[in-house]
């Protein structure tokens, strides 16, 4: 009798991929995306319950808890600060006093917990060029805004923050623009607490606080009037960048916040590799969601319950392979992070405090929303958006396509790799914190749908057959990355 031929690597991958089933995905998702888990909001009870559930799965699968010095080696705890604006904010320019919410509003972490005298510097529209030749570290600036929107605010805050600015005062002088419309994009954030790392510096690397003021306040702050502004706007429109002749007035401001510390956690399990165990592949997803809003539980079944249970199922498949003598050559870290919905905070914390060396981390495969269909693909068959795989490593991009061709045959939609795409998805989930450190990433995503960040993101609407195929593709990609002879090379740096 001759021994049966050893199964090929591809056959093995197929055997273990088949252990990832819709039934198992549904079983886990029906638990973590149930009302009992209260929408898994960062720092809240439901998030802790989900953390406990995931940690137990990793433990039961026989994965190693890699977190040193933690009460639970599968859990990386860290402290955050939740800041809520008080109602006793004051602003006074000369003899005139102004009212919080009617005349000015704030966003971010306050630099003015006690009354402070501020001498602002005018920086035009707050564009990169407006800062040229100015040393503004720790200073306060006043700038104009013409197209209020969250992206506009974010980019102005980011630019100011990169200059080390302490606070920015924004004013919209566009004729006819109402203060309500100008503040609308930010209003929801003003009433909800801001969450930041406890150790986040207020300036230099931290985020500048932003205040929006009414035109009436803006005139006073700039030491001008409507005629002065009209003249300025006309000149700015004609293309010439008028040197600002404004002489901003100093003012007194107090905007206290209640600050409350809380602890949140990333949860992870490590499957040790064989001959290349000092190299690590990360399979990530965020397990937090947005919690309970106006008494309604937002279950986040797709966002990102779907990614979380995909990570659990891939962990199970690889653990099974290892038990049967077919464990991966490289180690794999199954990483579920918190704080994504608050600004990719859990993955930022992980990459700033890595449990395994980043230099030895070969790639991150991130799964965020893989259980639904977006409008563009309705009735068009199986697909998944793959984002970012071509940015740092051409090999990774090729591997995803080869694995799909060999095994899953779904439509790979790469449209969001276009740097001109306004959605900027490449920057909007946890893989970006790895990419920032030049670690190749691939982000698997079904696109947004009507229930995105809505109360209707429920398990009952998840399309498990489609989801299973997507998870298989991610698994095959992971299998290839973890078992290939040479580590994938970082050979590009695309935006
Ligand atoms: Zn998400």
XYZ file of C-alpha atoms and ligand atoms in Angstrom:
496
model
C 0.000 0.000 0.000
C 1.259 3.441 -0.844
C 0.457 6.331 1.456
C -2.125 8.792 0.192
C -0.484 11.880 -1.305
C -0.223 14.807 1.107
C -2.944 17.366 0.441
C -1.763 20.449 -1.439
C -1.696 23.794 0.318
C -4.668 24.980 -1.712
C -6.700 21.901 -0.771
C -5.887 22.481 2.877
C -6.966 26.100 2.695
C -10.248 24.980 1.136
C -10.793 22.393 3.836
C -10.441 24.932 6.618
C -12.296 27.726 4.822
C -15.284 25.395 4.746
C -15.369 25.479 8.559
C -16.381 29.136 8.253
C -20.125 28.791 7.795
C -23.111 31.073 7.634
C -24.608 29.185 10.575
C -21.620 29.963 12.800
C -21.457 33.575 11.651
C -25.148 33.939 12.455
C -24.757 32.258 15.846
C -22.109 34.750 17.053
C -23.738 37.769 15.445
C -27.140 36.986 16.969
C -25.477 37.330 20.348
C -23.259 40.411 20.058
C -25.730 42.357 17.905
C -28.712 41.625 20.150
C -30.397 44.321 22.236
C -28.800 42.841 25.319
C -25.447 44.214 24.136
C -26.918 47.720 23.980
C -25.170 48.741 20.767
C -21.659 48.206 22.205
C -20.837 51.851 22.728
C -17.240 52.547 23.745
C -16.894 52.584 27.519
C -20.470 51.419 28.125
C -21.817 48.177 29.533
C -22.567 46.585 26.144
C -19.008 47.135 24.936
C -17.691 45.407 28.060
C -20.068 42.495 27.523
C -18.895 42.122 23.938
C -15.254 42.288 25.060
C -15.906 39.496 27.521
C -17.660 37.393 24.891
C -14.849 37.774 22.362
C -12.088 37.143 24.924
C -13.813 33.928 25.973
C -14.019 32.751 22.344
C -10.297 33.338 21.827
C -9.515 31.507 25.040
C -11.765 28.577 24.210
C -10.111 28.279 20.791
C -6.780 27.832 22.542
C -5.294 31.107 21.288
C -2.646 32.815 23.400
C -3.498 36.024 25.256
C -0.553 38.238 24.252
C -1.174 41.258 26.511
C 1.480 41.520 29.220
C 0.588 42.948 32.611
C -3.174 42.858 32.054
C -5.639 41.236 34.450
C -6.823 39.313 31.373
C -4.093 38.538 28.796
C -6.633 38.754 25.953
C -7.583 42.296 26.903
C -5.674 45.548 26.411
C -7.235 48.137 28.712
C -6.655 51.859 28.305
C -8.025 55.029 29.820
C -9.987 57.672 27.975
C -11.611 60.927 28.970
C -15.205 61.770 28.204
C -15.737 65.550 28.098
C -19.152 67.185 28.205
C -19.684 70.927 27.836
C -21.147 72.700 30.858
C -23.890 75.265 30.479
C -22.009 77.989 32.302
C -19.763 79.045 29.403
C -19.126 82.784 29.080
C -17.650 85.028 26.409
C -17.086 88.763 26.790
C -15.607 91.228 24.312
C -15.258 94.672 25.814
C -18.479 95.360 27.647
C -20.534 92.991 25.526
C -21.268 89.481 26.797
C -22.422 86.579 24.631
C -24.479 83.451 25.181
C -23.402 79.827 24.818
C -25.310 78.046 21.992
C -27.005 81.248 20.765
C -23.837 83.246 20.027
C -21.073 80.652 20.174
C -20.601 76.895 20.339
C -17.627 74.625 20.900
C -16.290 71.285 19.726
C -13.448 69.206 21.129
C -11.659 69.432 24.435
C -11.789 72.847 26.096
C -8.611 74.803 26.706
C -10.631 77.343 28.733
C -11.753 75.501 31.842
C -11.238 78.735 33.777
C -11.636 82.301 32.512
C -8.865 83.091 30.051
C -7.958 86.250 28.139
C -7.429 85.437 24.494
C -5.713 87.525 21.817
C -6.621 85.807 18.542
C -4.650 85.944 15.303
C -6.551 86.225 12.004
C -5.668 83.453 9.529
C -8.009 84.086 6.580
C -9.758 80.866 5.618
C -7.416 78.753 7.706
C -5.781 77.091 4.698
C -2.218 75.838 4.767
C -1.007 78.980 2.939
C -2.688 81.243 5.488
C -0.266 80.011 8.144
C 2.870 80.806 6.147
C 5.391 82.759 8.178
C 3.306 82.682 11.337
C 4.431 81.061 14.567
C 1.182 80.006 16.210
C 2.085 77.234 18.606
C -0.163 77.470 21.659
C -1.969 80.486 20.125
C -5.601 81.074 19.274
C -6.760 81.892 15.754
C -9.850 83.300 14.106
C -10.771 82.223 10.585
C -13.570 82.387 8.065
C -15.619 79.503 6.831
C -17.731 79.598 3.699
C -18.972 76.049 3.218
C -19.864 74.633 6.612
C -19.785 70.853 6.658
C -18.137 68.232 8.810
C -15.322 67.672 6.307
C -14.643 71.398 6.158
C -14.501 71.664 9.953
C -12.330 68.580 10.244
C -9.834 69.808 7.684
C -9.578 73.281 9.236
C -9.121 71.751 12.686
C -6.507 69.323 11.348
C -4.515 72.105 9.672
C -4.642 74.300 12.789
C -3.737 71.347 15.001
C -0.716 70.571 12.854
C 0.539 74.103 13.619
C 0.126 73.529 17.351
C -2.747 76.008 17.585
C -4.668 75.906 20.895
C -8.097 76.957 19.708
C -9.816 78.193 16.575
C -12.756 80.553 16.246
C -14.749 80.116 13.061
C -17.157 82.605 11.614
C -19.339 82.408 8.536
C -19.857 85.854 6.991
C -21.580 84.537 3.881
C -24.585 86.861 3.371
C -27.799 85.138 4.399
C -26.104 82.215 6.184
C -27.846 81.437 9.452
C -25.932 80.498 12.582
C -28.115 77.396 12.924
C -27.164 76.186 9.443
C -23.500 76.981 10.053
C -23.430 75.050 13.317
C -25.691 72.194 12.211
C -22.871 69.825 11.185
C -21.245 70.263 14.576
C -24.354 70.605 16.771
C -24.787 66.878 17.317
C -21.216 66.648 18.561
C -21.614 69.576 20.922
C -24.414 67.901 22.840
C -22.654 64.518 22.842
C -19.490 63.984 24.852
C -16.091 64.186 23.193
C -13.860 61.201 23.785
C -10.092 61.466 23.837
C -7.123 59.546 25.150
C -6.281 60.448 28.706
C -2.690 61.122 27.703
C -3.570 63.153 24.575
C -1.699 66.431 24.735
C -3.888 69.497 24.428
C -1.564 71.048 21.844
C 1.310 69.873 19.641
C -0.029 66.600 18.352
C -3.365 67.023 20.094
C -6.425 68.527 18.527
C -7.227 72.235 18.641
C -10.587 73.083 20.182
C -12.974 74.717 17.700
C -15.574 77.376 18.411
C -18.113 78.740 15.995
C -19.288 82.293 16.577
C -22.069 84.396 15.037
C -21.167 87.165 12.548
C -21.985 89.722 15.271
C -19.335 88.167 17.515
C -17.026 87.819 14.520
C -17.128 91.565 13.750
C -16.171 92.348 17.351
C -13.412 89.762 17.438
C -11.910 91.079 14.203
C -12.363 94.691 15.240
C -14.353 95.458 12.101
C -17.936 95.765 10.869
C -20.124 94.570 8.025
C -18.624 97.043 5.540
C -15.085 95.936 6.420
C -15.990 92.292 5.908
C -17.841 92.951 2.641
C -14.726 94.643 1.304
C -12.535 91.765 2.440
C -14.797 89.101 0.939
C -14.957 90.938 -2.414
C -11.178 91.174 -2.569
C -10.773 87.513 -1.569
C -13.213 86.501 -4.301
C -11.319 88.402 -6.965
C -8.393 86.115 -6.290
C -6.018 88.534 -4.657
C -5.323 87.400 -1.123
C -5.813 90.671 0.697
C -3.447 91.207 3.558
C -5.679 91.329 6.584
C -5.873 94.776 7.992
C -8.053 93.568 10.827
C -6.843 94.201 14.327
C -8.452 91.409 16.329
C -9.639 92.375 19.773
C -8.763 90.426 22.879
C -11.632 88.819 24.752
C -12.373 86.805 27.867
C -13.727 83.312 27.581
C -14.631 80.455 29.918
C -15.963 77.146 28.553
C -15.754 74.542 31.300
C -16.283 70.858 30.637
C -17.091 67.995 32.910
C -14.415 65.395 32.432
C -14.896 61.821 33.359
C -12.285 59.116 32.974
C -13.249 55.655 31.852
C -11.533 52.493 30.733
C -12.144 50.685 27.468
C -10.524 47.675 25.851
C -9.118 46.078 22.716
C -9.486 42.301 22.693
C -7.037 39.974 20.961
C -5.891 36.409 20.608
C -2.634 35.161 19.101
C -2.193 31.977 17.126
C 1.496 31.172 17.116
C 3.051 30.266 13.816
C 5.588 27.558 13.107
C 8.911 28.331 11.361
C 8.144 32.048 10.870
C 6.393 32.719 14.133
C 8.200 36.019 14.759
C 6.320 37.586 11.861
C 2.734 38.588 12.474
C -0.348 38.961 10.348
C -3.170 40.990 11.904
C -6.832 40.236 11.174
C -8.814 43.129 12.605
C -12.352 44.416 13.045
C -13.957 46.891 15.417
C -16.478 45.472 17.840
C -17.795 48.773 19.188
C -20.797 50.571 17.748
C -22.775 53.706 18.603
C -24.889 52.470 21.526
C -28.355 53.601 22.506
C -29.679 56.797 20.930
C -32.936 58.321 22.173
C -33.921 55.066 23.834
C -33.328 52.958 20.753
C -30.605 50.315 20.562
C -28.386 50.654 17.493
C -27.214 47.070 17.142
C -24.610 47.581 14.434
C -25.082 44.074 13.045
C -23.273 45.013 9.844
C -21.155 47.815 11.383
C -19.167 46.077 12.622
C -20.736 43.045 14.186
C -20.176 41.384 10.809
C -16.424 42.041 10.896
C -16.138 40.988 14.514
C -17.732 37.592 13.956
C -15.685 37.160 10.767
C -12.545 37.522 12.862
C -13.893 34.973 15.362
C -14.653 32.495 12.588
C -11.268 32.944 10.925
C -9.611 32.408 14.309
C -11.547 29.194 14.696
C -10.566 27.969 11.228
C -6.860 28.656 11.770
C -6.975 27.140 15.275
C -8.528 23.999 13.834
C -5.843 23.844 11.151
C -3.155 24.157 13.792
C -4.694 21.424 15.956
C -4.605 19.106 12.963
C -0.974 19.838 12.230
C -1.524 22.481 9.530
C -0.986 25.665 11.529
C 0.216 28.771 9.686
C 3.935 29.446 9.362
C 3.592 33.042 10.528
C 1.729 34.017 13.684
C -1.693 35.590 13.360
C -3.099 38.188 15.735
C -6.884 38.280 15.781
C -7.581 41.804 16.925
C -10.970 43.295 17.736
C -10.773 46.950 18.652
C -12.903 49.426 20.553
C -13.475 53.144 19.889
C -13.689 52.956 16.083
C -16.917 54.925 15.973
C -15.293 57.629 18.125
C -12.466 58.167 15.641
C -10.520 54.904 15.133
C -9.308 55.181 18.725
C -8.791 51.517 19.631
C -6.619 50.824 16.592
C -4.727 54.057 17.183
C -4.074 52.953 20.743
C -2.966 49.509 19.567
C -0.549 50.858 16.959
C 0.832 53.398 19.462
C 1.128 50.668 22.118
C 1.628 47.540 20.016
C 1.553 44.227 21.829
C 3.654 42.685 19.026
C 6.384 44.626 17.221
C 5.031 46.680 14.292
C 8.277 46.128 12.386
C 7.446 42.408 12.409
C 3.819 42.959 11.465
C 3.493 42.001 7.817
C -0.051 43.180 7.025
C -3.460 44.028 8.434
C -6.582 42.561 6.875
C -9.426 44.672 8.201
C -13.064 43.663 7.973
C -15.606 46.408 8.538
C -19.143 45.766 7.208
C -19.355 42.629 5.106
C -22.970 41.535 5.669
C -25.058 43.749 3.405
C -25.398 45.038 -0.169
C -25.115 48.672 -1.186
C -27.271 50.379 -3.807
C -24.698 50.098 -6.575
C -24.610 46.318 -6.333
C -28.266 45.502 -5.790
C -29.202 42.549 -7.988
C -25.692 42.312 -9.410
C -24.374 39.266 -7.577
C -21.582 38.694 -5.113
C -19.019 41.409 -4.591
C -16.853 43.119 -2.030
C -15.027 46.422 -2.042
C -11.333 45.934 -1.413
C -9.696 49.150 -0.324
C -6.060 50.051 0.166
C -4.495 46.760 -0.941
C -2.534 48.529 -3.700
C -1.287 51.434 -1.591
C 1.813 49.979 0.040
C 2.387 46.548 -1.447
C 1.697 45.540 -5.039
C 2.051 41.910 -3.944
C -0.823 42.156 -1.502
C -3.042 43.548 -4.237
C -2.129 40.644 -6.486
C -2.595 38.060 -3.750
C -6.176 39.167 -3.007
C -7.015 38.926 -6.714
C -5.342 35.529 -7.135
C -7.056 34.042 -4.116
C -10.374 35.317 -5.372
C -9.768 33.884 -8.828
C -8.726 30.530 -7.406
C -11.396 30.155 -4.743
C -14.215 32.614 -4.316
C -14.885 34.301 -7.660
C -16.787 37.318 -6.466
C -16.597 40.773 -8.009
C -13.743 42.719 -6.431
C -14.604 46.391 -6.571
C -11.519 48.602 -6.260
C -13.181 51.923 -7.056
C -12.485 53.420 -3.629
C -8.753 53.258 -4.177
C -9.155 56.325 -6.355
C -7.556 59.126 -4.324
C -10.116 61.536 -5.842
C -13.045 59.595 -4.406
C -14.772 61.946 -1.971
C -15.728 59.179 0.478
C -12.114 58.724 1.570
C -12.878 55.223 2.897
C -9.168 54.393 2.953
C -8.861 56.765 5.908
C -12.060 55.736 7.635
C -11.529 52.408 9.316
C -8.965 50.802 11.588
C -6.581 49.525 8.903
C -5.521 53.138 8.364
C -3.704 53.192 11.694
C -1.589 50.300 10.404
C -1.077 51.885 6.984
C 0.139 55.026 8.760
C 2.999 52.899 10.066
C 3.734 51.576 6.546
C 2.151 48.205 7.202
C 0.322 46.926 4.084
C -3.441 46.744 4.548
C -6.522 45.496 2.801
C -9.927 46.675 3.922
C -12.957 44.512 3.057
C -16.235 46.396 2.927
C -19.757 46.120 1.490
C -20.305 49.858 1.133
C -22.880 51.986 2.906
C -26.622 51.353 2.832
C -29.806 52.949 4.140
C -29.302 51.428 7.608
C -25.708 52.603 7.949
C -25.438 54.101 11.457
C -29.183 53.661 11.770
C -31.429 51.738 14.139
C -32.196 49.346 11.268
C -28.722 47.792 11.135
C -30.090 44.496 12.444
C -29.130 40.817 12.225
C -32.394 40.108 10.400
C -31.110 42.126 7.435
C -27.716 40.433 7.167
C -27.228 38.378 4.005
C -25.296 35.470 5.434
C -24.651 33.555 2.174
C -22.954 36.622 0.638
C -21.146 37.338 3.873
C -19.789 33.792 4.049
C -18.171 34.174 0.614
C -16.532 37.438 1.600
C -15.133 35.941 4.790
C -13.798 32.992 2.802
C -11.911 35.398 0.550
C -10.369 37.134 3.566
C -9.474 33.766 5.052
C -7.770 32.584 1.832
C -5.842 35.844 1.656
C -4.751 35.401 5.284
C -3.774 31.794 4.592
C -1.567 32.873 1.699
C 0.045 35.741 3.623
C 0.746 33.579 6.659
C 2.167 30.624 4.712
C 4.094 32.065 1.759
C 7.868 31.652 1.665
C 8.768 35.318 1.739
C 7.111 38.146 3.564
C 5.274 40.558 1.251
C 7.343 43.598 0.340
C 6.414 47.240 0.854
C 7.154 48.642 -2.598
C 4.896 51.656 -3.019
C 3.395 54.530 -1.107
C 0.226 55.662 -2.842
C -2.176 58.237 -1.498
Zn -17.454 50.374 11.091
